[in-house]
Amino acid sequence: MTSRATTRPGGRSARVQQSVHQAVRDLEAEVGREALTVPLIAARAGVTPSTVYRRWGDLRELLSDVAVERLRPDTPPADHGSLRADLEAWAVQFAEEMDSTAGRTYIRDALLGDPGQGNAARCSDYAADQLKAVGVRAAGRGEAVPDVETLLDVLVAPLMYRILFRSSDLSRAYTDRLVAAALGRTAPPPAPKS
């Protein structure tokens, strides 16, 4: 089962999504997370609670949908002139944003209200798209580029593990070591045999 709000709607549906998301952000800033309720959010957004329940199911799924939108990068990765420099800068920014209090809250919300893992896949796609953009740019400069799955496995996965379970040593030296390891690989390691 995927979240009810996984597709990007158009027209009225897009306006409802936008107003409800904005209501969540505004109310969270004004009254705090603990005070959020579907009726309160619906009233602020100018919709009925049944609209929110029909579209998102419950508060947890709504917070998950809002979190996924907040985790979406606003800009393409910066160009620093080489694959290594681009990945190093991207990894530092990713670690800083995801390890912030807001970042960890959004990650938890995205996962907790997502029983079908559709939102988790969307978040993974955001990272993959950013890494693809870095790779395309590097390939255009004639650089050898690891495949995106290798970058996800060797660079993003350890960062996410540390952010979620062991928030320590997310220094520039650590992210640079991950980039070096990712660039030292030409293919992902074989899957473990079961």
Tab-separated table of C-alpha atoms in Angstrom:
chain	number	residue	atom	x	y	z
A	1	MET	CA	0.000	0.000	0.000
A	2	THR	CA	1.413	3.375	-0.927
A	3	SER	CA	0.554	6.753	0.480
A	4	ARG	CA	-2.591	8.224	-0.992
A	5	ALA	CA	-0.714	11.396	-1.983
A	6	THR	CA	2.106	9.921	-4.065
A	7	THR	CA	1.188	11.461	-7.393
A	8	ARG	CA	1.502	15.118	-8.234
A	9	PRO	CA	-2.013	16.256	-8.847
A	10	GLY	CA	-3.081	19.192	-10.965
A	11	GLY	CA	-5.866	21.761	-10.635
A	12	ARG	CA	-7.975	21.771	-7.496
A	13	SER	CA	-6.180	18.744	-6.093
A	14	ALA	CA	-2.838	20.557	-6.359
A	15	ARG	CA	-4.302	23.608	-4.631
A	16	VAL	CA	-5.663	21.439	-1.811
A	17	GLN	CA	-2.293	19.732	-1.395
A	18	GLN	CA	-0.478	23.061	-1.366
A	19	SER	CA	-2.847	24.683	1.141
A	20	VAL	CA	-2.820	21.662	3.461
A	21	HIS	CA	0.984	21.403	3.331
A	22	GLN	CA	1.277	25.128	4.068
A	23	ALA	CA	-1.177	24.786	6.955
A	24	VAL	CA	0.936	21.998	8.453
A	25	ARG	CA	4.109	24.087	8.219
A	26	ASP	CA	2.457	27.226	9.606
A	27	LEU	CA	0.722	25.463	12.483
A	28	GLU	CA	3.803	23.486	13.390
A	29	ALA	CA	5.696	26.784	13.743
A	30	GLU	CA	2.862	28.429	15.686
A	31	VAL	CA	1.574	25.727	18.043
A	32	GLY	CA	4.165	22.921	17.806
A	33	ARG	CA	3.929	19.413	16.419
A	34	GLU	CA	2.237	17.953	19.442
A	35	ALA	CA	-0.789	20.211	18.962
A	36	LEU	CA	-1.340	19.271	15.304
A	37	THR	CA	-4.641	17.584	14.527
A	38	VAL	CA	-6.401	16.896	11.253
A	39	PRO	CA	-9.346	19.208	12.134
A	40	LEU	CA	-6.958	22.043	13.050
A	41	ILE	CA	-4.983	21.621	9.831
A	42	ALA	CA	-8.126	21.333	7.727
A	43	ALA	CA	-9.584	24.520	9.227
A	44	ARG	CA	-6.368	26.437	8.528
A	45	ALA	CA	-6.219	25.076	4.964
A	46	GLY	CA	-9.874	25.912	4.286
A	47	VAL	CA	-10.933	22.319	3.625
A	48	THR	CA	-13.005	19.803	5.524
A	49	PRO	CA	-11.354	17.180	7.726
A	50	SER	CA	-12.920	14.523	5.484
A	51	THR	CA	-10.924	15.944	2.561
A	52	VAL	CA	-7.715	15.418	4.521
A	53	TYR	CA	-8.706	11.924	5.674
A	54	ARG	CA	-9.799	10.922	2.168
A	55	ARG	CA	-6.553	12.115	0.605
A	56	TRP	CA	-3.983	11.203	3.282
A	57	GLY	CA	-5.709	8.703	5.555
A	58	ASP	CA	-4.456	10.076	8.867
A	59	LEU	CA	-2.182	12.678	10.408
A	60	ARG	CA	0.883	10.445	10.214
A	61	GLU	CA	0.477	9.921	6.457
A	62	LEU	CA	-0.073	13.651	5.962
A	63	LEU	CA	3.098	14.485	7.908
A	64	SER	CA	4.930	11.899	5.806
A	65	ASP	CA	3.778	13.551	2.580
A	66	VAL	CA	4.778	17.003	3.862
A	67	ALA	CA	8.176	15.644	4.923
A	68	VAL	CA	8.866	14.135	1.513
A	69	GLU	CA	8.184	17.469	-0.146
A	70	ARG	CA	10.471	19.221	2.343
A	71	LEU	CA	13.243	16.689	1.647
A	72	ARG	CA	13.117	17.333	-2.112
A	73	PRO	CA	16.192	19.323	-3.183
A	74	ASP	CA	15.472	22.883	-4.299
A	75	THR	CA	18.397	23.185	-6.682
A	76	PRO	CA	20.613	20.943	-8.796
A	77	PRO	CA	23.976	19.990	-7.308
A	78	ALA	CA	26.628	22.685	-7.635
A	79	ASP	CA	29.389	22.343	-10.227
A	80	HIS	CA	32.821	22.405	-8.571
A	81	GLY	CA	34.749	21.378	-11.694
A	82	SER	CA	35.361	17.667	-11.111
A	83	LEU	CA	33.464	14.563	-10.114
A	84	ARG	CA	35.359	14.254	-6.837
A	85	ALA	CA	34.825	17.900	-5.892
A	86	ASP	CA	31.142	17.748	-6.868
A	87	LEU	CA	30.556	14.584	-4.831
A	88	GLU	CA	32.494	15.883	-1.843
A	89	ALA	CA	30.485	19.108	-1.760
A	90	TRP	CA	27.205	17.231	-2.303
A	91	ALA	CA	27.984	14.749	0.484
A	92	VAL	CA	28.799	17.522	2.970
A	93	GLN	CA	25.592	19.388	2.135
A	94	PHE	CA	23.504	16.194	2.251
A	95	ALA	CA	24.963	15.214	5.633
A	96	GLU	CA	24.436	18.698	7.093
A	97	GLU	CA	20.844	18.975	5.880
A	98	MET	CA	19.763	15.442	6.789
A	99	ASP	CA	21.544	15.451	10.166
A	100	SER	CA	19.947	18.736	11.227
A	101	THR	CA	17.083	18.555	13.713
A	102	ALA	CA	14.608	19.394	10.940
A	103	GLY	CA	16.208	16.897	8.553
A	104	ARG	CA	16.022	14.013	11.032
A	105	THR	CA	12.411	14.922	11.848
A	106	TYR	CA	11.481	14.932	8.152
A	107	ILE	CA	13.215	11.599	7.585
A	108	ARG	CA	11.373	10.011	10.513
A	109	ASP	CA	8.051	11.502	9.392
A	110	ALA	CA	8.607	10.354	5.810
A	111	LEU	CA	9.184	6.782	6.979
A	112	LEU	CA	6.663	6.540	9.835
A	113	GLY	CA	3.658	7.551	7.761
A	114	ASP	CA	4.613	5.396	4.808
A	115	PRO	CA	3.573	1.786	5.329
A	116	GLY	CA	3.988	0.977	1.630
A	117	GLN	CA	7.441	2.579	1.376
A	118	GLY	CA	6.393	4.792	-1.560
A	119	ASN	CA	7.656	7.927	0.159
A	120	ALA	CA	10.928	6.223	1.057
A	121	ALA	CA	11.375	5.416	-2.622
A	122	ARG	CA	10.665	9.048	-3.531
A	123	CYS	CA	13.342	10.229	-1.090
A	124	SER	CA	15.779	7.697	-2.533
A	125	ASP	CA	14.927	8.943	-6.012
A	126	TYR	CA	15.763	12.504	-4.951
A	127	ALA	CA	19.290	11.433	-3.985
A	128	ALA	CA	19.626	9.271	-7.095
A	129	ASP	CA	18.547	12.152	-9.346
A	130	GLN	CA	21.073	14.476	-7.744
A	131	LEU	CA	23.838	11.899	-8.172
A	132	LYS	CA	22.803	11.275	-11.789
A	133	ALA	CA	23.088	15.008	-12.475
A	134	VAL	CA	26.602	15.026	-11.001
A	135	GLY	CA	27.490	11.954	-13.053
A	136	VAL	CA	26.137	13.316	-16.332
A	137	ARG	CA	28.100	16.510	-15.838
A	138	ALA	CA	31.283	14.569	-15.012
A	139	ALA	CA	30.844	12.229	-17.990
A	140	GLY	CA	30.493	15.314	-20.180
A	141	ARG	CA	33.936	16.369	-18.938
A	142	GLY	CA	35.299	12.933	-19.886
A	143	GLU	CA	35.538	11.588	-16.335
A	144	ALA	CA	34.846	7.965	-15.417
A	145	VAL	CA	31.693	7.848	-13.310
A	146	PRO	CA	30.533	5.054	-10.986
A	147	ASP	CA	26.953	3.951	-11.538
A	148	VAL	CA	24.279	5.537	-9.377
A	149	GLU	CA	23.617	2.345	-7.416
A	150	THR	CA	27.271	2.240	-6.350
A	151	LEU	CA	27.066	5.861	-5.229
A	152	LEU	CA	23.876	5.121	-3.292
A	153	ASP	CA	25.403	2.029	-1.653
A	154	VAL	CA	28.823	3.446	-0.828
A	155	LEU	CA	28.053	7.128	-0.224
A	156	VAL	CA	24.399	7.661	0.687
A	157	ALA	CA	23.633	4.455	2.609
A	158	PRO	CA	26.373	4.917	5.242
A	159	LEU	CA	25.374	8.560	5.696
A	160	MET	CA	21.728	7.647	6.216
A	161	TYR	CA	22.662	4.872	8.650
A	162	ARG	CA	24.711	7.290	10.741
A	163	ILE	CA	22.053	9.986	10.585
A	164	LEU	CA	19.291	7.628	11.691
A	165	PHE	CA	21.085	5.353	14.120
A	166	ARG	CA	24.514	6.669	15.031
A	167	SER	CA	24.690	10.409	14.570
A	168	SER	CA	28.400	10.841	15.001
A	169	ASP	CA	31.432	11.606	12.872
A	170	LEU	CA	29.629	13.238	9.986
A	171	SER	CA	32.670	15.428	9.483
A	172	ARG	CA	34.074	16.555	6.168
A	173	ALA	CA	36.840	13.970	6.608
A	174	TYR	CA	34.238	11.204	6.945
A	175	THR	CA	32.226	12.266	3.890
A	176	ASP	CA	35.437	12.670	1.876
A	177	ARG	CA	36.418	9.079	2.803
A	178	LEU	CA	33.032	7.861	1.577
A	179	VAL	CA	33.486	9.700	-1.716
A	180	ALA	CA	36.980	8.222	-2.110
A	181	ALA	CA	35.577	4.743	-1.491
A	182	ALA	CA	32.778	5.312	-4.005
A	183	LEU	CA	35.204	6.538	-6.650
A	184	GLY	CA	37.481	3.572	-6.020
A	185	ARG	CA	34.743	1.167	-7.077
A	186	THR	CA	33.770	0.390	-10.622
A	187	ALA	CA	30.773	-1.797	-9.838
A	188	PRO	CA	28.631	-2.469	-6.782
A	189	PRO	CA	29.693	-5.413	-4.635
A	190	PRO	CA	27.821	-8.644	-5.317
A	191	ALA	CA	24.700	-9.218	-3.263
A	192	PRO	CA	25.192	-11.594	-0.323
A	193	LYS	CA	24.128	-15.164	-1.029
A	194	SER	CA	21.198	-16.325	1.006
